[in-house]
Amino acid sequence: MINKINEIRAQIDAVTSATQAEVEALRIKYLSKKGAVSALMNDFRTVPAEQKRELGQKLNELKSYVTERINALRDNASSGAGDADMLDLTRTAAPVRLGTRHPLSLVREQIIDIFRRLGFTIAEGPEIEDDWHVFESLNFAADHPARDMQDTFFISRNPDVLLRTHTSSVQTRVMTSQKPPIRIICPGRVYRNEAISARAHCFFHQVEALYVDRHVTFADLRQTLLYFAREMFGPDTQIRLRPSYFPFTEPSAEMDISCNLCGGKGCSFCKGTGWVEILGCGMVDPAVLEACGIDSKEYSGFALGMGIERITNLKYQVKDLRMFSENDIRFLEEFTAAH
Ligand code: DAH
């Protein structure tokens, strides 16, 4: 009997894969009432009493082993392996999971697209910069706080190598290498030494625009801003310019748009004012043009800069800046329909 037990084990071990039909045949061959294992169970009655204990145990083990093996073969067969009969060629394919575009990329492309329609082309510059391109050429005073270690990430000192704190550095890169007319838009990542929280991050994204030519006026700037605001936030959007200060523009302004959540009536988002600030802008300071080798008596220009995160927050009400860089799939999937 022990030989027969071993024989059945060897037979069942030899089968490594089977179709559903073959699995069923195996079940009948070994486990049905007339199967090989049942036959052994019947023979068990004739076993001498002193061997009953040991053989009984072995027989039980064999039965559960064969059952387990056959179940395993059946599972494999139903998952499709080795089972050509079960292929259903008419079944609809499983949907392919497409990735989604990051909300910041979506908004960046939208901004670029609006300015492209006005004749702006993309310019890019390095993220690792020097003091001259980020500060000096842009008229920052030697003791301007933005140059401070607390705001700027320095890679080395003397000569200063640093991570750019704004995309305005690309203005200088372009003005020193191209002749007017210049009409560029510069999207890019910028870095500031900030504690990370829901409202601040040590890196974020900006878009800068620069237009330098003969006779460029503040009216051109204003009209460009109005066009941008209405294309971005809808045709009913109002804009408001408030006097401000930037070292590289004179005069300088900050632009507010009518709050696109409450339509200007006043809500918690706009703190009841009906307006939200979205960008800084101004006429390029003649000193900046001169620093870049452009004759400020012949040429004038306007510049503007905005944070892509801020525009994205306005469009999609993202409450926490950290969401943009955590790659939480649940957050990213919310933008599936926004392609
Ligand atoms: N560079 C400014 C910042 O990072 C944004 C800015 C303001 C850019 C005014 C401009 C401008 O070109 O004219 O806050």
PDB file of N, CA, C and O in Angstrom, residues 8 13 18 30 34 47 49 74 83 96 99 103 114 138 152 157 175 190 204 226 233 264 294 305 319:
ATOM      1  N   ILE A   8       1.069   7.316  -6.526  1.00  0.00           N
ATOM      2  CA  ILE A   8       0.059   8.357  -6.833  1.00  0.00           C
ATOM      3  C   ILE A   8       0.653   9.755  -6.641  1.00  0.00           C
ATOM      4  O   ILE A   8       0.461  10.660  -7.449  1.00  0.00           O
ATOM      5  N   ASP A  13       2.513  14.790  -8.937  1.00  0.00           N
ATOM      6  CA  ASP A  13       3.600  15.778  -8.997  1.00  0.00           C
ATOM      7  C   ASP A  13       4.063  16.023 -10.431  1.00  0.00           C
ATOM      8  O   ASP A  13       4.543  17.115 -10.755  1.00  0.00           O
ATOM      9  N   ALA A  18      -2.395  22.190 -16.588  1.00  0.00           N
ATOM     10  CA  ALA A  18      -3.478  21.439 -17.230  1.00  0.00           C
ATOM     11  C   ALA A  18      -4.590  22.385 -17.608  1.00  0.00           C
ATOM     12  O   ALA A  18      -4.736  23.458 -17.014  1.00  0.00           O
ATOM     13  N   TYR A  30      -8.558  10.490  -9.630  1.00  0.00           N
ATOM     14  CA  TYR A  30      -8.007  10.278  -8.292  1.00  0.00           C
ATOM     15  C   TYR A  30      -9.021  10.418  -7.167  1.00  0.00           C
ATOM     16  O   TYR A  30      -8.986   9.683  -6.199  1.00  0.00           O
ATOM     17  N   LYS A  34     -14.869   6.267  -7.597  1.00  0.00           N
ATOM     18  CA  LYS A  34     -14.166   5.111  -8.161  1.00  0.00           C
ATOM     19  C   LYS A  34     -12.702   5.437  -8.437  1.00  0.00           C
ATOM     20  O   LYS A  34     -12.001   4.682  -9.094  1.00  0.00           O
ATOM     21  N   VAL A  47      -6.011  -3.866   5.761  1.00  0.00           N
ATOM     22  CA  VAL A  47      -4.677  -3.643   6.336  1.00  0.00           C
ATOM     23  C   VAL A  47      -4.620  -4.229   7.754  1.00  0.00           C
ATOM     24  O   VAL A  47      -5.559  -4.056   8.531  1.00  0.00           O
ATOM     25  N   ALA A  49      -4.084  -4.762  11.643  1.00  0.00           N
ATOM     26  CA  ALA A  49      -4.381  -3.774  12.689  1.00  0.00           C
ATOM     27  C   ALA A  49      -3.156  -2.979  13.118  1.00  0.00           C
ATOM     28  O   ALA A  49      -3.242  -1.757  13.309  1.00  0.00           O
ATOM     29  N   ARG A  74      -6.351  23.835 -10.999  1.00  0.00           N
ATOM     30  CA  ARG A  74      -7.591  24.438 -11.482  1.00  0.00           C
ATOM     31  C   ARG A  74      -7.494  25.976 -11.447  1.00  0.00           C
ATOM     32  O   ARG A  74      -7.881  26.657 -12.383  1.00  0.00           O
ATOM     33  N   ASP A  83      -4.730  27.371 -21.069  1.00  0.00           N
ATOM     34  CA  ASP A  83      -6.122  27.033 -21.324  1.00  0.00           C
ATOM     35  C   ASP A  83      -6.636  27.732 -22.574  1.00  0.00           C
ATOM     36  O   ASP A  83      -7.366  28.702 -22.499  1.00  0.00           O
ATOM     37  N   VAL A  96      -7.145  50.677 -20.771  1.00  0.00           N
ATOM     38  CA  VAL A  96      -5.758  51.068 -20.493  1.00  0.00           C
ATOM     39  C   VAL A  96      -5.814  52.283 -19.580  1.00  0.00           C
ATOM     40  O   VAL A  96      -6.534  53.240 -19.852  1.00  0.00           O
ATOM     41  N   GLY A  99      -2.195  58.038 -17.985  1.00  0.00           N
ATOM     42  CA  GLY A  99      -1.724  58.985 -16.981  1.00  0.00           C
ATOM     43  C   GLY A  99      -2.474  60.303 -17.153  1.00  0.00           C
ATOM     44  O   GLY A  99      -3.169  60.515 -18.153  1.00  0.00           O
ATOM     45  N   PRO A 103      -1.536  69.288 -12.862  1.00  0.00           N
ATOM     46  CA  PRO A 103      -2.269  70.560 -12.951  1.00  0.00           C
ATOM     47  C   PRO A 103      -1.361  71.749 -13.259  1.00  0.00           C
ATOM     48  O   PRO A 103      -1.763  72.651 -14.005  1.00  0.00           O
ATOM     49  N   ILE A 114      -1.889  81.374 -24.407  1.00  0.00           N
ATOM     50  CA  ILE A 114      -2.514  82.706 -24.510  1.00  0.00           C
ATOM     51  C   ILE A 114      -1.478  83.730 -25.009  1.00  0.00           C
ATOM     52  O   ILE A 114      -1.745  84.514 -25.918  1.00  0.00           O
ATOM     53  N   LEU A 138      19.249  93.394 -12.559  1.00  0.00           N
ATOM     54  CA  LEU A 138      17.844  93.760 -12.398  1.00  0.00           C
ATOM     55  C   LEU A 138      17.669  94.868 -11.364  1.00  0.00           C
ATOM     56  O   LEU A 138      16.581  95.072 -10.840  1.00  0.00           O
ATOM     57  N   THR A 152      17.528  83.294  -0.331  1.00  0.00           N
ATOM     58  CA  THR A 152      18.156  82.700  -1.505  1.00  0.00           C
ATOM     59  C   THR A 152      18.974  81.483  -1.104  1.00  0.00           C
ATOM     60  O   THR A 152      19.671  81.508  -0.103  1.00  0.00           O
ATOM     61  N   ARG A 157      29.729  81.070  -2.487  1.00  0.00           N
ATOM     62  CA  ARG A 157      29.885  82.521  -2.319  1.00  0.00           C
ATOM     63  C   ARG A 157      31.204  82.944  -2.935  1.00  0.00           C
ATOM     64  O   ARG A 157      32.193  82.230  -2.824  1.00  0.00           O
ATOM     65  N   MET A 175      17.932  89.615 -23.036  1.00  0.00           N
ATOM     66  CA  MET A 175      18.269  90.983 -23.476  1.00  0.00           C
ATOM     67  C   MET A 175      19.760  91.137 -23.767  1.00  0.00           C
ATOM     68  O   MET A 175      20.145  91.985 -24.562  1.00  0.00           O
ATOM     69  N   VAL A 190      11.516  78.056  -9.768  1.00  0.00           N
ATOM     70  CA  VAL A 190      12.334  78.977  -8.976  1.00  0.00           C
ATOM     71  C   VAL A 190      12.414  78.468  -7.535  1.00  0.00           C
ATOM     72  O   VAL A 190      11.604  77.638  -7.121  1.00  0.00           O
ATOM     73  N   PHE A 204       8.879  76.638  -6.459  1.00  0.00           N
ATOM     74  CA  PHE A 204       7.587  76.814  -7.118  1.00  0.00           C
ATOM     75  C   PHE A 204       7.844  77.253  -8.561  1.00  0.00           C
ATOM     76  O   PHE A 204       8.992  77.197  -9.018  1.00  0.00           O
ATOM     77  N   LEU A 226      -5.227  92.597 -19.687  1.00  0.00           N
ATOM     78  CA  LEU A 226      -6.677  92.397 -19.765  1.00  0.00           C
ATOM     79  C   LEU A 226      -6.988  91.192 -20.651  1.00  0.00           C
ATOM     80  O   LEU A 226      -7.818  90.339 -20.304  1.00  0.00           O
ATOM     81  N   PHE A 233      -9.454  83.471 -17.258  1.00  0.00           N
ATOM     82  CA  PHE A 233     -10.494  83.336 -16.222  1.00  0.00           C
ATOM     83  C   PHE A 233     -11.904  83.627 -16.723  1.00  0.00           C
ATOM     84  O   PHE A 233     -12.838  83.640 -15.935  1.00  0.00           O
ATOM     85  N   GLY A 264     -16.817  88.724  -7.709  1.00  0.00           N
ATOM     86  CA  GLY A 264     -16.541  90.091  -7.267  1.00  0.00           C
ATOM     87  C   GLY A 264     -17.436  90.561  -6.127  1.00  0.00           C
ATOM     88  O   GLY A 264     -17.312  91.687  -5.658  1.00  0.00           O
ATOM     89  N   ILE A 294      21.019  97.639 -23.984  1.00  0.00           N
ATOM     90  CA  ILE A 294      19.950  98.128 -24.872  1.00  0.00           C
ATOM     91  C   ILE A 294      19.773  99.633 -24.611  1.00  0.00           C
ATOM     92  O   ILE A 294      19.661 100.053 -23.452  1.00  0.00           O
ATOM     93  N   GLY A 305       5.312  89.132 -14.247  1.00  0.00           N
ATOM     94  CA  GLY A 305       5.674  87.819 -13.718  1.00  0.00           C
ATOM     95  C   GLY A 305       4.582  87.301 -12.807  1.00  0.00           C
ATOM     96  O   GLY A 305       3.977  88.059 -12.043  1.00  0.00           O
ATOM     97  N   LYS A 319      -6.023  73.775  -2.012  1.00  0.00           N
ATOM     98  CA  LYS A 319      -5.884  74.490  -0.739  1.00  0.00           C
ATOM     99  C   LYS A 319      -4.462  74.449  -0.179  1.00  0.00           C
ATOM    100  O   LYS A 319      -4.053  75.312   0.571  1.00  0.00           O
TER     101      LYS A 319
END
